[in-house]
Tab-separated table of C-alpha atoms in Angstrom:
chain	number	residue	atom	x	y	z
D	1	UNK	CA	-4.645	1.448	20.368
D	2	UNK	CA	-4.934	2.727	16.863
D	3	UNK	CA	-5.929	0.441	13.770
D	4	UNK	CA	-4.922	1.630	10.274
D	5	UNK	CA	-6.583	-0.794	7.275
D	6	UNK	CA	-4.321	-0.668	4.061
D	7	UNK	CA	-4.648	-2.185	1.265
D	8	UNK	CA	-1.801	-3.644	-1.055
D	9	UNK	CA	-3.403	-3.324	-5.199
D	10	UNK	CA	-1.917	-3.726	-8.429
D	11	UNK	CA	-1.590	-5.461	-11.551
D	12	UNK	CA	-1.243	-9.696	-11.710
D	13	UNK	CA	2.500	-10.886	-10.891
D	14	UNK	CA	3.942	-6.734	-9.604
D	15	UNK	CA	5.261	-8.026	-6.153
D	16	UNK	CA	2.548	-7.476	-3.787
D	17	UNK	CA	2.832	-10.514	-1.891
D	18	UNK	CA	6.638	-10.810	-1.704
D	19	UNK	CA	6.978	-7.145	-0.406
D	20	UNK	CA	3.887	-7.523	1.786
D	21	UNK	CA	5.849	-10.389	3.922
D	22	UNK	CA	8.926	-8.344	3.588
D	23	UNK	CA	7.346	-5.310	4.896
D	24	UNK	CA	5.397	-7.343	7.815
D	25	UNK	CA	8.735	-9.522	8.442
D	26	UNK	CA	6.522	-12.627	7.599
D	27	UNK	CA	7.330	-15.842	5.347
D	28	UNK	CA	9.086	-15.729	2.408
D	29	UNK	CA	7.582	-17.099	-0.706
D	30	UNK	CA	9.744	-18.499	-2.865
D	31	UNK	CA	7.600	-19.676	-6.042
D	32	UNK	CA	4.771	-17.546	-7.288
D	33	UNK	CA	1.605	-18.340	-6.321
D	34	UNK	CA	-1.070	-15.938	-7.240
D	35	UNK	CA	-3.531	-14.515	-4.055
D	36	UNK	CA	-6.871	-15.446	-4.393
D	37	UNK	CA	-9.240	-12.632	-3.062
D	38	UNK	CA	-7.301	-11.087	-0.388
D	39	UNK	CA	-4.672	-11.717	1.789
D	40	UNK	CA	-4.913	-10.135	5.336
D	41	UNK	CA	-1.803	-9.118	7.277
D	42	UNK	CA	-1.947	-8.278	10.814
D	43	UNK	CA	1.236	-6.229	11.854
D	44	UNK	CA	2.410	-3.547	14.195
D	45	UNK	CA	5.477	-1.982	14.011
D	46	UNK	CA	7.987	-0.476	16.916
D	47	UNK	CA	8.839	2.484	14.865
D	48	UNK	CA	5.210	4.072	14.721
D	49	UNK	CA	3.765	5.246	17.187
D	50	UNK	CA	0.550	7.579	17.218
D	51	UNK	CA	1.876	11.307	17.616
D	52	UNK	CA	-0.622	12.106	20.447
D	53	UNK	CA	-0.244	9.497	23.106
D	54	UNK	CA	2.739	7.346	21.939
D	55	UNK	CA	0.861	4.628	22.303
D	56	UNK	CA	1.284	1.456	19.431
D	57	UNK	CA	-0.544	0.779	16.312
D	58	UNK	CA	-1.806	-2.131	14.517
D	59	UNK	CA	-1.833	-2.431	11.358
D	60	UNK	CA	-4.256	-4.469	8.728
D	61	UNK	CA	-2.447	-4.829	5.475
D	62	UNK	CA	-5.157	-6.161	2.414
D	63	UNK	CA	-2.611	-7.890	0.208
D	64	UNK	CA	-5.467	-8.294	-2.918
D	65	UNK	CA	-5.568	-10.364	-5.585
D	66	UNK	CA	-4.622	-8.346	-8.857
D	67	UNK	CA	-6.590	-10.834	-11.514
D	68	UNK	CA	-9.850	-8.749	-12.551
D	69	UNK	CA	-11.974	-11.639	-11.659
D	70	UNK	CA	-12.326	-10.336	-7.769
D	71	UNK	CA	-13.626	-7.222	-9.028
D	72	UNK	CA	-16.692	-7.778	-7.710
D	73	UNK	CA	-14.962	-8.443	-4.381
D	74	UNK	CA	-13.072	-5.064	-4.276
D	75	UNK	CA	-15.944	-2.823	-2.546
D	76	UNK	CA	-15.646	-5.011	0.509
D	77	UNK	CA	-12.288	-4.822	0.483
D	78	UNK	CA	-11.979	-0.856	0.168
D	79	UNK	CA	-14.787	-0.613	2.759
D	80	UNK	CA	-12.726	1.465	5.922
D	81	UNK	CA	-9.472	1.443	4.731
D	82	UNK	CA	-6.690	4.597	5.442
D	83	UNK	CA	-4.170	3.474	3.055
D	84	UNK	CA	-3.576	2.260	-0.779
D	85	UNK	CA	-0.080	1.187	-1.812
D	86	UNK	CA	-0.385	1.062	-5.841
D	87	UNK	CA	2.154	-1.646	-6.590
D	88	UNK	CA	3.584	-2.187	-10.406
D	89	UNK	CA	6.203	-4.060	-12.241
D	90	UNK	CA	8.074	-1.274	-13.460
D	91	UNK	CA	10.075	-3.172	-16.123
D	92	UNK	CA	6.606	-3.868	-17.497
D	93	UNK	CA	4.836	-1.059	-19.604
D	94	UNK	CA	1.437	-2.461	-19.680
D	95	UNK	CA	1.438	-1.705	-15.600
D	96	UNK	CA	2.100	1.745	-16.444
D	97	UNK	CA	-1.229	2.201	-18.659
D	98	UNK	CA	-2.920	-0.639	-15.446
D	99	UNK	CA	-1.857	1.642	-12.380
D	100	UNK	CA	-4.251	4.586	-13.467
D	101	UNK	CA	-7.556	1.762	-13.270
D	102	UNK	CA	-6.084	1.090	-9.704
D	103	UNK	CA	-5.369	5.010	-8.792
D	104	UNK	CA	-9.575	5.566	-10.426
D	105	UNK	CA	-10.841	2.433	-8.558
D	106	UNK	CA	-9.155	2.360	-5.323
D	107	UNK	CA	-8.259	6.077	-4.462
D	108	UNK	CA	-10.183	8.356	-6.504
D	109	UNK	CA	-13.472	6.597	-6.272
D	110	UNK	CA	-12.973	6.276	-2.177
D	111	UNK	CA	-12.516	9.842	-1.925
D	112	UNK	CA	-8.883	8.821	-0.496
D	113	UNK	CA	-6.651	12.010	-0.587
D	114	UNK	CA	-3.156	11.830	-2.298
D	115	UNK	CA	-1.092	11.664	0.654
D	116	UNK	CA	-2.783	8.427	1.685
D	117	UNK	CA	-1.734	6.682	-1.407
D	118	UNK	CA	1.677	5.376	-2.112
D	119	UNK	CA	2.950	3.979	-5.162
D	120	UNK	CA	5.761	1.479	-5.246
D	121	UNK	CA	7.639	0.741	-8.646
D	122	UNK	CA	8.364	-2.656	-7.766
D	123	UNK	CA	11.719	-4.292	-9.695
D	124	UNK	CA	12.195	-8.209	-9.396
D	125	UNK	CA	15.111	-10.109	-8.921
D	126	UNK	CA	17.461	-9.812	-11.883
D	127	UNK	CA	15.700	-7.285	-13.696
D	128	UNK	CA	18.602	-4.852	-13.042
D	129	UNK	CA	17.441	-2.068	-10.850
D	130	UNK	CA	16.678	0.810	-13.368
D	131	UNK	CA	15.257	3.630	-11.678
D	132	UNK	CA	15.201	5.787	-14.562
D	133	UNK	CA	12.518	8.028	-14.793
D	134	UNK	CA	8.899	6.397	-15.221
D	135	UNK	CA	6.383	8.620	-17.026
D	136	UNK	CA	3.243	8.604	-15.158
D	137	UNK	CA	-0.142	10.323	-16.215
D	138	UNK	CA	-0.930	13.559	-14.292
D	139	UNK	CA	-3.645	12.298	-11.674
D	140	UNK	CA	-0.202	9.617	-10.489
D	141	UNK	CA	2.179	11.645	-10.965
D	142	UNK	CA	0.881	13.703	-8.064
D	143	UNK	CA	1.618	10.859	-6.044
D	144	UNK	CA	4.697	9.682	-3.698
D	145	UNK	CA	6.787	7.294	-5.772
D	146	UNK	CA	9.230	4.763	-4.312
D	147	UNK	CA	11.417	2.489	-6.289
D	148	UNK	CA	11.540	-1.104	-4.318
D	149	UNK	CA	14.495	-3.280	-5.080
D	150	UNK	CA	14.630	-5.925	-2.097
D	151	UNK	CA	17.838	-7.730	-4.032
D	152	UNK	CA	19.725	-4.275	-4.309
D	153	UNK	CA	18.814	-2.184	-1.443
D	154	UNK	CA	15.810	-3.408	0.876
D	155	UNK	CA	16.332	-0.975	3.349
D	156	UNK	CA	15.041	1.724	1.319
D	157	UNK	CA	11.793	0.510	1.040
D	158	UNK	CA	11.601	-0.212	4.508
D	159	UNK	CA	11.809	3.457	5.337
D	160	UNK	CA	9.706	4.448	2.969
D	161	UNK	CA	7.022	2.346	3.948
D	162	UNK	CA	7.613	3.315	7.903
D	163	UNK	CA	7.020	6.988	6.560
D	164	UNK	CA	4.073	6.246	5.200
D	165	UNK	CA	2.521	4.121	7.771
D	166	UNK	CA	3.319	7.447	10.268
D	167	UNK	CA	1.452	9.696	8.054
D	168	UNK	CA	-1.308	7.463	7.428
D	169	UNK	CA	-1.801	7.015	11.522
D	170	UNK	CA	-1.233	10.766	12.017
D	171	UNK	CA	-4.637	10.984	9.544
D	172	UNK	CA	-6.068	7.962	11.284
D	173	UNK	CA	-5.084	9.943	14.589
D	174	UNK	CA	-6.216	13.564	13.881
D	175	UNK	CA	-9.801	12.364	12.304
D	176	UNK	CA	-10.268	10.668	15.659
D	177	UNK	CA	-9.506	13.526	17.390
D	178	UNK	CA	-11.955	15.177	15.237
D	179	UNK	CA	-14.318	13.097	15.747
D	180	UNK	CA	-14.288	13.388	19.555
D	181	UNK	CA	-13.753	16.550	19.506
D	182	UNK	CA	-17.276	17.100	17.542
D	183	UNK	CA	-18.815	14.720	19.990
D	184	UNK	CA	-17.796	17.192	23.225
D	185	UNK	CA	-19.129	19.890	21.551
């Protein structure tokens, strides 16, 4: 059975929580209640499967606490993880100018590639569902960017989150293979 560790970051009050129990089919939180620390989310999901021997994967998702003050918690909670999902308040422009201390911190600084990193431009109930475009700085705009709208259309994130999950466990599946691979030889 494959794991996959992925970690849900982003600025105070973006969404994180609400679309991590969407996204895992768990509770729904109705009043806002900032996470302290870290969250952890224990999933697996029928539509991925690793490539090589269809068998299921189980997923970790680190739904963390976006207030600065757990900085000094974050190495622990990067420590083995396959995954980031950058998530942002779109209809907020200081969460533009945060995003790129999350993308430094969380990606660049892990040695993550691009491809394992997904940002999601979160828009809250009521806030109208502008997906205009979003001017990101160049090392983001690099990056896979999916609009979230779980009023409008939550099936579209769904989707989008199911592809990534597949590529991040065909990663988590071919550095395995790797690995084994270096081990027989």
């Amino acid at each position: 059975m494959l794991k996959a560790k992925i970690l849900f970051v982003g600025p105070c009050e973006s969404g994180k929580t609400v679309l991590a129990n969407f996204l895992t089919e768990s509770s729904d939180i109705t009043e806002y209640n900032p996470t302290q620390g870290v969250r952890i989310l224990e999933f697996e999901n029928p539509h991925v499967t690793s490539n090589t021997k269809g068998t299921g994967c189980e997923f970790e998702l680190w739904d963390c606490g976006g207030d600065p003050k757990f900085e000094s918690c974050w190495p622990a909670l990067m420590k083995d993880s396959h995954g980031v999902v950058i998530i942002f308040n779109a209809d907020l422009p200081s969460h533009l100018k945060e995003i790129e201390m999350w993308y430094s911190c969380f990606v660049q600084q892990q040695f993550l590639q691009d491809a394992q990193c997904l940002l999601i431009a979160h828009h809250k109930p009521g806030s109208g569902s502008d997906k205009g475009h979003l001017t990101l700085s160049p090392p983001l705009s690099k990056l896979k960017l999916v609009h979230s709208n779980l009023e409008d259309d939550p099936e579209e994130i769904r989707l989008e989150f199911i592809k990534y999950l597949k590529s991040i466990i065909n990663s988590v599946s071919e550095s395995r293979d790797r690995e084994e691979m270096s081990i027989i030889t």
